[in-house]
mmCIF file of C-alpha atoms in Angstrom:
data_model
loop_
_atom_site.group_PDB
_atom_site.id
_atom_site.type_symbol
_atom_site.label_atom_id
_atom_site.label_comp_id
_atom_site.label_asym_id
_atom_site.label_seq_id
_atom_site.Cartn_x
_atom_site.Cartn_y
_atom_site.Cartn_z
ATOM 1 C CA MET L 724 -49.636 -27.210 -6.483
ATOM 2 C CA TRP L 725 -49.774 -27.384 -2.683
ATOM 3 C CA LEU L 726 -47.261 -30.264 -2.741
ATOM 4 C CA THR L 727 -44.911 -28.318 -5.023
ATOM 5 C CA ASN L 728 -44.989 -25.296 -2.710
ATOM 6 C CA ALA L 729 -44.413 -27.487 0.331
ATOM 7 C CA VAL L 730 -41.379 -29.115 -1.270
ATOM 8 C CA ALA L 731 -40.020 -25.711 -2.296
ATOM 9 C CA LEU L 732 -40.403 -24.412 1.263
ATOM 10 C CA LEU L 733 -38.716 -27.505 2.651
ATOM 11 C CA LEU L 734 -35.762 -27.137 0.277
ATOM 12 C CA LEU L 735 -35.496 -23.445 1.157
ATOM 13 C CA GLY L 736 -35.470 -24.322 4.832
ATOM 14 C CA LEU L 737 -32.745 -26.898 4.314
ATOM 15 C CA SER L 738 -30.586 -24.458 2.325
ATOM 16 C CA VAL L 739 -30.900 -21.781 5.001
ATOM 17 C CA SER L 740 -30.137 -24.201 7.820
ATOM 18 C CA GLY L 741 -27.064 -25.395 5.919
ATOM 19 C CA GLU L 742 -25.657 -21.890 5.832
ATOM 20 C CA ASP L 743 -23.795 -20.283 8.677
ATOM 21 C CA ALA L 744 -26.288 -18.521 10.907
ATOM 22 C CA LYS L 745 -25.730 -14.787 11.136
ATOM 23 C CA LEU L 746 -24.446 -13.330 14.376
ATOM 24 C CA SER L 747 -26.694 -11.087 16.415
ATOM 25 C CA SER L 748 -25.956 -7.371 16.327
ATOM 26 C CA HIS L 749 -24.636 -7.602 19.904
ATOM 27 C CA ALA L 750 -22.139 -10.332 18.989
ATOM 28 C CA THR L 751 -21.083 -8.393 15.886
ATOM 29 C CA THR L 752 -20.511 -5.285 18.007
ATOM 30 C CA MET L 753 -18.378 -7.225 20.476
ATOM 31 C CA ALA L 754 -16.376 -8.812 17.651
ATOM 32 C CA ASP L 755 -15.593 -5.335 16.340
ATOM 33 C CA ASN L 756 -14.826 -3.911 19.788
ATOM 34 C CA SER L 757 -12.567 -6.803 20.750
ATOM 35 C CA ALA L 758 -10.574 -6.279 17.537
ATOM 36 C CA ASN L 759 -9.930 -2.673 18.551
ATOM 37 C CA LEU L 760 -8.994 -3.860 22.041
ATOM 38 C CA ALA L 761 -6.425 -6.196 20.440
ATOM 39 C CA PHE L 762 -4.236 -3.373 19.185
ATOM 40 C CA ASN L 763 -4.651 -1.165 22.262
ATOM 41 C CA LEU L 764 -3.591 -3.998 24.555
ATOM 42 C CA TYR L 765 -0.785 -5.218 22.307
ATOM 43 C CA HIS L 766 0.800 -1.765 22.066
ATOM 44 C CA ASN L 767 0.540 -1.310 25.818
ATOM 45 C CA MET L 768 2.276 -4.636 26.413
ATOM 46 C CA ALA L 769 4.940 -4.085 23.744
ATOM 47 C CA LYS L 770 6.222 -1.075 25.710
ATOM 48 C CA GLU L 771 7.216 -3.339 28.600
ATOM 49 C CA LYS L 772 10.983 -3.773 28.797
ATOM 50 C CA ASP L 773 12.510 -7.260 28.784
ATOM 51 C CA LEU L 774 9.295 -8.791 27.438
ATOM 52 C CA GLU L 775 10.135 -11.127 24.574
ATOM 53 C CA ASN L 776 7.276 -13.242 23.207
ATOM 54 C CA ILE L 777 3.720 -11.884 23.350
ATOM 55 C CA LEU L 778 0.640 -14.065 22.957
ATOM 56 C CA ILE L 779 -2.845 -12.772 23.752
ATOM 57 C CA SER L 780 -6.358 -13.686 22.678
ATOM 58 C CA PRO L 781 -8.339 -10.437 22.433
ATOM 59 C CA VAL L 782 -11.714 -12.236 22.333
ATOM 60 C CA VAL L 783 -10.821 -14.066 25.560
ATOM 61 C CA VAL L 784 -9.587 -10.841 27.174
ATOM 62 C CA ALA L 785 -12.904 -9.267 26.165
ATOM 63 C CA SER L 786 -14.707 -12.135 27.883
ATOM 64 C CA SER L 787 -12.627 -11.537 31.015
ATOM 65 C CA LEU L 788 -13.727 -7.912 31.003
ATOM 66 C CA GLY L 789 -17.299 -9.169 30.630
ATOM 67 C CA MET L 790 -16.800 -11.269 33.749
ATOM 68 C CA VAL L 791 -15.580 -8.178 35.607
ATOM 69 C CA ALA L 792 -18.582 -6.161 34.400
ATOM 70 C CA LEU L 793 -20.866 -8.962 35.565
ATOM 71 C CA GLY L 794 -19.255 -9.036 39.003
ATOM 72 C CA GLY L 795 -18.930 -5.281 39.437
ATOM 73 C CA ARG L 796 -21.281 -2.508 40.402
ATOM 74 C CA SER L 797 -21.466 1.231 39.674
ATOM 75 C CA SER L 798 -18.258 2.717 38.254
ATOM 76 C CA THR L 799 -16.272 -0.532 38.619
ATOM 77 C CA ALA L 800 -18.644 -2.233 36.187
ATOM 78 C CA SER L 801 -18.842 0.873 33.990
ATOM 79 C CA GLN L 802 -15.069 0.936 33.559
ATOM 80 C CA ALA L 803 -15.009 -2.671 32.360
ATOM 81 C CA LYS L 804 -17.662 -1.835 29.754
ATOM 82 C CA SER L 805 -15.786 1.329 28.787
ATOM 83 C CA VAL L 806 -12.527 -0.570 28.102
ATOM 84 C CA LEU L 807 -14.652 -2.744 25.798
ATOM 85 C CA SER L 808 -16.130 0.382 24.157
ATOM 86 C CA ALA L 809 -19.502 -1.071 25.136
ATOM 87 C CA SER L 810 -20.862 1.610 27.447
ATOM 88 C CA GLN L 811 -24.007 1.953 25.324
ATOM 89 C CA LEU L 812 -24.858 -1.758 25.429
ATOM 90 C CA LYS L 813 -27.303 -3.075 27.986
ATOM 91 C CA ASP L 814 -25.685 -5.530 30.374
ATOM 92 C CA GLU L 815 -27.696 -8.500 29.121
ATOM 93 C CA HIS L 816 -26.699 -7.701 25.531
ATOM 94 C CA LEU L 817 -23.033 -7.373 26.484
ATOM 95 C CA HIS L 818 -22.936 -10.787 28.151
ATOM 96 C CA SER L 819 -25.056 -12.597 25.567
ATOM 97 C CA GLY L 820 -23.047 -10.988 22.745
ATOM 98 C CA LEU L 821 -19.698 -12.057 24.177
ATOM 99 C CA ALA L 822 -20.996 -15.576 24.849
ATOM 100 C CA GLU L 823 -22.306 -15.879 21.293
ATOM 101 C CA LEU L 824 -19.038 -14.604 19.838
ATOM 102 C CA MET L 825 -16.910 -17.065 21.806
ATOM 103 C CA THR L 826 -19.196 -19.971 20.923
ATOM 104 C CA GLU L 827 -18.923 -19.064 17.249
ATOM 105 C CA VAL L 828 -15.147 -18.635 16.962
ATOM 106 C CA SER L 829 -14.148 -21.600 19.139
ATOM 107 C CA ASP L 830 -16.570 -24.184 17.705
ATOM 108 C CA PRO L 831 -14.329 -27.180 16.886
ATOM 109 C CA ALA L 832 -16.774 -28.640 14.354
ATOM 110 C CA LYS L 833 -17.143 -25.446 12.303
ATOM 111 C CA ARG L 834 -13.567 -24.279 12.691
ATOM 112 C CA ASN L 835 -11.774 -27.654 12.731
ATOM 113 C CA VAL L 836 -9.479 -26.109 15.316
ATOM 114 C CA THR L 837 -7.931 -27.303 18.542
ATOM 115 C CA TRP L 838 -8.653 -24.536 21.023
ATOM 116 C CA LYS L 839 -9.094 -25.393 24.676
ATOM 117 C CA ILE L 840 -10.178 -22.444 26.810
ATOM 118 C CA SER L 841 -10.609 -22.592 30.578
ATOM 119 C CA ASN L 842 -11.456 -19.667 32.859
ATOM 120 C CA ARG L 843 -11.255 -19.745 36.631
ATOM 121 C CA LEU L 844 -11.768 -17.195 39.385
ATOM 122 C CA TYR L 845 -9.756 -17.913 42.504
ATOM 123 C CA GLY L 846 -10.894 -16.217 45.669
ATOM 124 C CA PRO L 847 -9.249 -16.156 49.109
ATOM 125 C CA SER L 848 -10.421 -18.724 51.646
ATOM 126 C CA SER L 849 -12.602 -16.137 53.374
ATOM 127 C CA VAL L 850 -14.803 -15.333 50.350
ATOM 128 C CA THR L 851 -18.294 -16.683 49.714
ATOM 129 C CA PHE L 852 -19.334 -16.646 46.057
ATOM 130 C CA ALA L 853 -22.876 -15.395 45.406
ATOM 131 C CA ASP L 854 -25.105 -18.006 43.762
ATOM 132 C CA ASP L 855 -26.368 -15.584 41.090
ATOM 133 C CA TYR L 856 -22.838 -14.723 39.984
ATOM 134 C CA VAL L 857 -21.765 -18.358 39.911
ATOM 135 C CA LYS L 858 -24.731 -19.272 37.707
ATOM 136 C CA SER L 859 -24.534 -16.241 35.378
ATOM 137 C CA SER L 860 -20.763 -16.367 34.902
ATOM 138 C CA LYS L 861 -20.926 -20.100 34.216
ATOM 139 C CA LYS L 862 -23.711 -19.584 31.687
ATOM 140 C CA HIS L 863 -22.105 -16.737 29.737
ATOM 141 C CA TYR L 864 -18.378 -17.308 30.248
ATOM 142 C CA ASN L 865 -17.992 -20.907 31.421
ATOM 143 C CA LEU L 866 -16.224 -19.514 34.488
ATOM 144 C CA ASP L 867 -15.240 -21.877 37.271
ATOM 145 C CA HIS L 868 -14.903 -20.668 40.842
ATOM 146 C CA SER L 869 -12.544 -21.859 43.525
ATOM 147 C CA LYS L 870 -11.245 -20.825 46.929
ATOM 148 C CA ILE L 871 -7.541 -21.006 47.618
ATOM 149 C CA ASN L 872 -5.265 -20.292 50.551
ATOM 150 C CA PHE L 873 -2.972 -17.655 49.073
ATOM 151 C CA ARG L 874 -0.998 -17.431 52.323
ATOM 152 C CA ASP L 875 0.547 -20.798 51.502
ATOM 153 C CA LYS L 876 2.157 -19.510 48.317
ATOM 154 C CA ARG L 877 3.877 -22.700 47.263
ATOM 155 C CA SER L 878 0.717 -24.755 47.595
ATOM 156 C CA ALA L 879 -1.344 -22.070 45.806
ATOM 157 C CA VAL L 880 1.078 -21.839 42.885
ATOM 158 C CA ASN L 881 1.183 -25.624 42.541
ATOM 159 C CA ALA L 882 -2.634 -25.855 42.588
ATOM 160 C CA ILE L 883 -2.986 -23.129 39.935
ATOM 161 C CA ASN L 884 -0.389 -24.709 37.639
ATOM 162 C CA GLU L 885 -1.877 -28.193 38.081
ATOM 163 C CA TRP L 886 -5.324 -26.882 37.111
ATOM 164 C CA ALA L 887 -3.944 -25.109 34.023
ATOM 165 C CA SER L 888 -2.012 -28.185 32.936
ATOM 166 C CA LYS L 889 -4.989 -30.484 33.385
ATOM 167 C CA SER L 890 -7.421 -28.141 31.602
ATOM 168 C CA THR L 891 -5.119 -27.891 28.552
ATOM 169 C CA GLY L 892 -4.225 -31.571 28.336
ATOM 170 C CA GLY L 893 -0.739 -30.935 29.697
ATOM 171 C CA LYS L 894 0.092 -28.333 27.039
ATOM 172 C CA LEU L 895 0.356 -25.438 29.502
ATOM 173 C CA PRO L 896 2.360 -26.701 32.484
ATOM 174 C CA GLU L 897 2.903 -23.334 34.156
ATOM 175 C CA VAL L 898 0.908 -20.133 34.594
ATOM 176 C CA THR L 899 3.115 -18.547 37.223
ATOM 177 C CA LYS L 900 6.095 -19.154 39.474
ATOM 178 C CA ASP L 901 4.846 -16.805 42.170
ATOM 179 C CA VAL L 902 1.724 -15.025 43.361
ATOM 180 C CA GLN L 903 1.937 -11.357 44.279
ATOM 181 C CA ASN L 904 -0.815 -9.401 46.092
ATOM 182 C CA THR L 905 -2.385 -12.373 47.846
ATOM 183 C CA ASP L 906 -5.222 -10.402 49.434
ATOM 184 C CA GLY L 907 -7.542 -10.293 46.420
ATOM 185 C CA ALA L 908 -9.133 -12.442 43.744
ATOM 186 C CA MET L 909 -7.308 -13.938 40.797
ATOM 187 C CA LEU L 910 -8.800 -14.348 37.316
ATOM 188 C CA ILE L 911 -7.047 -16.851 35.046
ATOM 189 C CA ASN L 912 -7.442 -17.794 31.379
ATOM 190 C CA ALA L 913 -5.631 -21.014 30.448
ATOM 191 C CA MET L 914 -5.577 -21.920 26.743
ATOM 192 C CA PHE L 915 -4.104 -24.303 24.198
ATOM 193 C CA PHE L 916 -4.376 -23.324 20.532
ATOM 194 C CA LYS L 917 -3.164 -25.392 17.603
ATOM 195 C CA PRO L 918 -3.737 -24.071 14.068
ATOM 196 C CA HIS L 919 -4.849 -26.658 11.535
ATOM 197 C CA TRP L 920 -3.370 -25.481 8.236
ATOM 198 C CA ASN L 921 -5.611 -25.482 5.195
ATOM 199 C CA GLU L 922 -2.743 -27.246 3.422
ATOM 200 C CA LYS L 923 -0.407 -29.272 5.594
ATOM 201 C CA PHE L 924 3.367 -29.236 5.654
ATOM 202 C CA HIS L 925 4.982 -32.565 4.845
ATOM 203 C CA HIS L 926 6.201 -34.075 8.112
ATOM 204 C CA GLN L 927 9.503 -35.074 6.470
ATOM 205 C CA MET L 928 10.168 -31.515 5.287
ATOM 206 C CA VAL L 929 11.438 -30.458 8.713
ATOM 207 C CA ASP L 930 15.049 -29.806 9.690
ATOM 208 C CA ASN L 931 17.016 -27.871 12.282
ATOM 209 C CA ARG L 932 17.902 -24.302 11.385
ATOM 210 C CA GLY L 933 19.057 -21.174 13.151
ATOM 211 C CA PHE L 934 16.565 -18.569 14.411
ATOM 212 C CA LEU L 935 18.243 -15.197 14.855
ATOM 213 C CA VAL L 936 16.849 -13.680 18.049
ATOM 214 C CA THR L 937 19.276 -10.797 17.482
ATOM 215 C CA ARG L 938 22.212 -10.356 15.122
ATOM 216 C CA SER L 939 24.493 -11.837 17.770
ATOM 217 C CA PHE L 940 22.257 -14.491 19.361
ATOM 218 C CA THR L 941 20.918 -17.520 17.487
ATOM 219 C CA VAL L 942 18.963 -20.546 18.702
ATOM 220 C CA SER L 943 18.438 -23.864 16.969
ATOM 221 C CA VAL L 944 14.825 -24.657 16.053
ATOM 222 C CA PRO L 945 13.101 -27.225 13.855
ATOM 223 C CA MET L 946 11.930 -25.455 10.719
ATOM 224 C CA MET L 947 9.138 -26.753 8.488
ATOM 225 C CA HIS L 948 9.036 -25.971 4.775
ATOM 226 C CA ARG L 949 6.518 -26.005 1.960
ATOM 227 C CA THR L 950 5.790 -24.220 -1.313
ATOM 228 C CA GLY L 951 2.215 -23.361 -2.213
ATOM 229 C CA LEU L 952 -0.189 -20.644 -3.268
ATOM 230 C CA TYR L 953 -0.691 -18.046 -0.538
ATOM 231 C CA ASP L 954 -1.859 -14.476 -0.113
ATOM 232 C CA PHE L 955 1.285 -12.373 -0.096
ATOM 233 C CA TYR L 956 2.283 -8.711 -0.080
ATOM 234 C CA GLU L 957 5.705 -7.094 -0.018
ATOM 235 C CA ASP L 958 5.657 -3.620 1.509
ATOM 236 C CA THR L 959 8.819 -2.218 -0.067
ATOM 237 C CA GLU L 960 8.329 1.195 1.531
ATOM 238 C CA ASN L 961 8.344 -0.263 5.044
ATOM 239 C CA LYS L 962 10.688 -3.145 4.166
ATOM 240 C CA LEU L 963 8.513 -6.010 5.332
ATOM 241 C CA PHE L 964 6.623 -9.053 4.077
ATOM 242 C CA VAL L 965 2.985 -9.905 4.846
ATOM 243 C CA LEU L 966 1.828 -13.503 4.432
ATOM 244 C CA GLY L 967 -1.689 -14.899 4.824
ATOM 245 C CA MET L 968 -2.001 -18.601 5.674
ATOM 246 C CA PRO L 969 -5.586 -19.930 5.695
ATOM 247 C CA LEU L 970 -6.519 -22.324 8.466
ATOM 248 C CA ALA L 971 -8.743 -25.358 7.996
ATOM 249 C CA HIS L 972 -12.094 -24.762 6.286
ATOM 250 C CA LYS L 973 -10.754 -21.240 5.548
ATOM 251 C CA LYS L 974 -12.790 -19.903 8.447
ATOM 252 C CA SER L 975 -9.772 -18.065 9.802
ATOM 253 C CA SER L 976 -6.288 -17.056 8.706
ATOM 254 C CA MET L 977 -2.902 -16.533 10.258
ATOM 255 C CA ILE L 978 -1.289 -13.319 9.049
ATOM 256 C CA LEU L 979 2.463 -13.025 9.552
ATOM 257 C CA ILE L 980 4.241 -9.666 9.366
ATOM 258 C CA MET L 981 8.020 -9.910 9.128
ATOM 259 C CA PRO L 982 10.687 -7.274 8.472
ATOM 260 C CA TYR L 983 13.208 -7.978 5.717
ATOM 261 C CA HIS L 984 16.081 -8.414 8.144
ATOM 262 C CA VAL L 985 16.822 -9.079 11.805
ATOM 263 C CA GLU L 986 15.855 -6.021 13.835
ATOM 264 C CA PRO L 987 13.982 -5.138 17.010
ATOM 265 C CA LEU L 988 10.258 -5.259 16.264
ATOM 266 C CA GLU L 989 9.603 -1.766 17.614
ATOM 267 C CA ARG L 990 9.608 -0.205 14.139
ATOM 268 C CA VAL L 991 7.148 -2.747 12.742
ATOM 269 C CA GLU L 992 4.932 -2.537 15.825
ATOM 270 C CA LYS L 993 4.608 1.231 15.466
ATOM 271 C CA LEU L 994 3.049 0.584 12.053
ATOM 272 C CA LEU L 995 0.685 -2.053 13.441
ATOM 273 C CA THR L 996 -2.828 -0.665 13.681
ATOM 274 C CA ARG L 997 -6.145 -2.186 12.714
ATOM 275 C CA LYS L 998 -6.365 0.195 9.758
ATOM 276 C CA GLN L 999 -2.845 -0.696 8.594
ATOM 277 C CA LEU L 1000 -3.485 -4.424 8.946
ATOM 278 C CA ASP L 1001 -6.629 -4.084 6.827
ATOM 279 C CA ALA L 1002 -4.611 -2.116 4.250
ATOM 280 C CA TRP L 1003 -1.948 -4.826 4.062
ATOM 281 C CA VAL L 1004 -4.566 -7.567 3.782
ATOM 282 C CA GLY L 1005 -6.319 -5.608 1.037
ATOM 283 C CA LYS L 1006 -3.108 -5.478 -0.996
ATOM 284 C CA MET L 1007 -2.256 -9.169 -0.700
ATOM 285 C CA GLU L 1008 -2.413 -11.259 -3.874
ATOM 286 C CA GLU L 1009 -2.290 -15.004 -4.357
ATOM 287 C CA LYS L 1010 1.261 -15.927 -5.286
ATOM 288 C CA ALA L 1011 3.597 -18.905 -5.187
ATOM 289 C CA VAL L 1012 5.429 -18.695 -1.853
ATOM 290 C CA ALA L 1013 8.194 -20.896 -0.444
ATOM 291 C CA ILE L 1014 7.561 -20.835 3.307
ATOM 292 C CA SER L 1015 9.921 -21.783 6.103
ATOM 293 C CA LEU L 1016 8.283 -21.516 9.521
ATOM 294 C CA PRO L 1017 9.503 -22.552 12.984
ATOM 295 C CA LYS L 1018 7.854 -25.739 14.275
ATOM 296 C CA VAL L 1019 7.617 -24.620 17.866
ATOM 297 C CA ASN L 1020 5.470 -24.419 20.966
ATOM 298 C CA MET L 1021 4.980 -20.955 22.441
ATOM 299 C CA GLU L 1022 4.055 -21.032 26.111
ATOM 300 C CA VAL L 1023 3.411 -17.519 27.338
ATOM 301 C CA SER L 1024 1.765 -16.241 30.504
ATOM 302 C CA HIS L 1025 1.006 -12.562 31.016
ATOM 303 C CA ASN L 1026 -0.308 -10.854 34.132
ATOM 304 C CA LEU L 1027 -2.652 -8.318 32.550
ATOM 305 C CA GLN L 1028 -3.630 -6.534 35.759
ATOM 306 C CA LYS L 1029 -1.307 -3.568 35.148
ATOM 307 C CA HIS L 1030 -2.012 -3.382 31.416
ATOM 308 C CA LEU L 1031 -5.788 -3.416 31.827
ATOM 309 C CA GLY L 1032 -5.419 -0.771 34.515
ATOM 310 C CA GLU L 1033 -3.509 1.430 32.061
ATOM 311 C CA LEU L 1034 -6.305 0.961 29.508
ATOM 312 C CA GLY L 1035 -8.864 2.278 32.013
ATOM 313 C CA LEU L 1036 -9.751 -0.620 34.315
ATOM 314 C CA THR L 1037 -8.424 1.241 37.350
ATOM 315 C CA GLU L 1038 -11.037 0.469 40.013
ATOM 316 C CA ALA L 1039 -11.359 -3.319 39.750
ATOM 317 C CA VAL L 1040 -7.606 -3.707 40.310
ATOM 318 C CA ASP L 1041 -7.473 -1.225 43.223
ATOM 319 C CA LYS L 1042 -8.145 -2.662 46.677
ATOM 320 C CA SER L 1043 -9.431 0.662 48.035
ATOM 321 C CA LYS L 1044 -11.829 1.381 45.132
ATOM 322 C CA ALA L 1045 -13.065 -1.932 43.736
ATOM 323 C CA ASP L 1046 -16.754 -2.734 44.004
ATOM 324 C CA LEU L 1047 -17.054 -6.368 42.926
ATOM 325 C CA SER L 1048 -19.917 -6.989 45.310
ATOM 326 C CA ASN L 1049 -21.953 -8.932 42.725
ATOM 327 C CA ILE L 1050 -19.361 -11.696 43.114
ATOM 328 C CA SER L 1051 -19.586 -12.124 46.871
ATOM 329 C CA GLY L 1052 -22.371 -9.846 48.061
ATOM 330 C CA LYS L 1053 -19.821 -7.616 49.802
ATOM 331 C CA LYS L 1054 -17.118 -5.129 48.815
ATOM 332 C CA ASP L 1055 -14.419 -7.519 49.963
ATOM 333 C CA LEU L 1056 -12.685 -8.335 46.663
ATOM 334 C CA TYR L 1057 -10.458 -6.730 44.064
ATOM 335 C CA LEU L 1058 -8.556 -8.225 41.129
ATOM 336 C CA SER L 1059 -5.057 -8.715 42.470
ATOM 337 C CA ASN L 1060 -3.927 -10.770 39.457
ATOM 338 C CA VAL L 1061 -5.271 -11.342 35.936
ATOM 339 C CA PHE L 1062 -3.285 -14.163 34.360
ATOM 340 C CA HIS L 1063 -3.705 -14.769 30.637
ATOM 341 C CA ALA L 1064 -1.757 -17.893 29.745
ATOM 342 C CA SER L 1065 -1.577 -19.633 26.370
ATOM 343 C CA SER L 1066 0.206 -22.452 24.636
ATOM 344 C CA LEU L 1067 0.402 -22.094 20.850
ATOM 345 C CA GLU L 1068 1.669 -25.054 18.856
ATOM 346 C CA TRP L 1069 2.874 -24.653 15.281
ATOM 347 C CA ASP L 1070 3.002 -28.084 13.690
ATOM 348 C CA THR L 1071 2.883 -29.630 10.225
ATOM 349 C CA GLU L 1072 -0.694 -30.914 10.488
ATOM 350 C CA GLY L 1073 -3.464 -29.739 8.190
ATOM 351 C CA ASN L 1074 -5.664 -30.657 5.271
ATOM 352 C CA PRO L 1075 -4.234 -32.628 2.325
ATOM 353 C CA PHE L 1076 -2.601 -30.348 -0.233
ATOM 354 C CA ASP L 1077 -3.552 -30.168 -3.898
ATOM 355 C CA PRO L 1078 -0.854 -32.133 -5.770
ATOM 356 C CA SER L 1079 -2.003 -30.841 -9.161
ATOM 357 C CA VAL L 1080 -0.244 -27.488 -8.691
ATOM 358 C CA PHE L 1081 3.173 -29.068 -8.287
ATOM 359 C CA GLY L 1082 5.178 -28.947 -11.471
ATOM 360 C CA SER L 1083 2.777 -26.377 -12.900
ATOM 361 C CA GLU L 1084 3.451 -22.811 -13.958
ATOM 362 C CA LYS L 1085 1.642 -21.574 -10.843
ATOM 363 C CA LEU L 1086 4.551 -22.478 -8.559
ATOM 364 C CA ARG L 1087 7.372 -21.160 -10.718
ATOM 365 C CA ASN L 1088 9.643 -18.490 -9.230
ATOM 366 C CA PRO L 1089 8.081 -18.484 -5.743
ATOM 367 C CA LYS L 1090 8.491 -15.613 -3.327
ATOM 368 C CA LEU L 1091 10.509 -16.498 -0.237
ATOM 369 C CA PHE L 1092 9.098 -16.168 3.280
ATOM 370 C CA TYR L 1093 11.883 -17.422 5.514
ATOM 371 C CA ALA L 1094 10.818 -16.825 9.121
ATOM 372 C CA ASP L 1095 14.197 -17.149 10.808
ATOM 373 C CA HIS L 1096 14.003 -13.906 12.791
ATOM 374 C CA PRO L 1097 11.400 -12.122 14.977
ATOM 375 C CA PHE L 1098 7.971 -11.449 13.476
ATOM 376 C CA VAL L 1099 4.450 -10.392 14.451
ATOM 377 C CA PHE L 1100 1.406 -12.571 13.806
ATOM 378 C CA VAL L 1101 -2.374 -12.212 13.941
ATOM 379 C CA VAL L 1102 -4.992 -14.983 13.829
ATOM 380 C CA LYS L 1103 -8.062 -13.384 12.271
ATOM 381 C CA ASP L 1104 -11.539 -14.904 12.044
ATOM 382 C CA ASN L 1105 -12.954 -14.405 8.577
ATOM 383 C CA LYS L 1106 -16.648 -14.496 9.465
ATOM 384 C CA THR L 1107 -16.696 -12.198 12.496
ATOM 385 C CA ASN L 1108 -13.531 -10.179 11.703
ATOM 386 C CA SER L 1109 -12.551 -10.689 15.310
ATOM 387 C CA ILE L 1110 -8.941 -11.340 16.270
ATOM 388 C CA LEU L 1111 -8.468 -14.703 17.939
ATOM 389 C CA PHE L 1112 -4.789 -14.135 18.734
ATOM 390 C CA ILE L 1113 -2.206 -11.422 18.305
ATOM 391 C CA GLY L 1114 1.413 -11.807 19.273
ATOM 392 C CA ARG L 1115 5.055 -11.849 18.374
ATOM 393 C CA LEU L 1116 7.686 -14.547 18.252
ATOM 394 C CA VAL L 1117 11.009 -13.104 19.358
ATOM 395 C CA ARG L 1118 12.683 -16.021 21.091
ATOM 396 C CA PRO L 1119 11.490 -19.563 20.396
ATOM 397 C CA LYS L 1120 12.651 -22.453 22.564
ATOM 398 C CA GLY L 1121 15.976 -23.792 21.395
ATOM 399 C CA ASP L 1122 19.623 -24.273 22.252
ATOM 400 C CA LYS L 1123 22.017 -21.421 21.696
ATOM 401 C CA MET L 1124 24.064 -21.652 18.516
ATOM 402 C CA ARG L 1125 27.331 -19.928 17.646
ATOM 403 C CA ASP L 1126 27.376 -16.139 17.623
ATOM 404 C CA GLU L 1127 26.818 -14.577 14.212
ATOM 405 C CA LEU L 1128 29.281 -12.101 12.787
#
């Protein structure tokens, strides 16, 4: 009897350990808060004139705000927590929750994803980083620290870009061409993200097609094609398609939102809220879909200093008001630049597809999702409901083609 119970307990233990461990309440809270931040930040950035492609990782931006809260005191720290809607969380729970969330969503073994994330705080040559901040920020946010001579702009820019390129395996060659406001500290996120499709595209099913940036401007891009079973919804009222493409292990999904025809994305973006996204996802059904998707690299670098300031982080980015004295022990720093730079690579690679569906009734009369004009996309984590990336593809790299009529 004792042996039977012991074996039963052992088997129970093995089954529990084989399951995904649940997130702590603090990590769950930060997953939820960072998802809300995603839409607030995206809408703020979309208002900027002459901005074409957008690519931001809300969970990484949330971590950057955590770094500011860790380095700030009094109202400077409070503002960072407020932008994260985390004013009620104790500091230790904020930092441990964000660290746990990032560890969960970027785990390459669980997620089978290529996602390189590097964070660095550059301070002017005169700064001395406090030991406690160096240790705590490294522990929770894997933040590196470096001094740089901002007065030698060319050398500083080269050093920053070389670090970003090296930390992303050469995938992100440039963060910035210039450095403004050289009298403060600079926080940089450098990332390379490559989705691993749950069902791969065939590498030979790629050809050059036209991507209509506008009705009168077209660029040539390689386009990859496949037909399969996907979550799909056609919003006839708002004249747009919503497509869900699961990523490897189905731990996350890429959701693409595309208007019927070529048009500025402003109309679609006005509809884009967390509630609306959930409504679209809730209406999606598995259908046969013939997909054509650009096979491109998006390399986008945003300076978020202004945008975070407009969301409420006003003190940390203001030289006369910032109290980041936990970083250096003195009130001698402010955030003069917050660079958020990413390289996103859409390729054919993924898991082997199920050949049994081909030639079957399931793939008859597929819906068409032909992504040859600007669209919005969201990479959503299925376990935490956090948003790993949100962005828009307006102008992929490519040579100009003939003007359309």
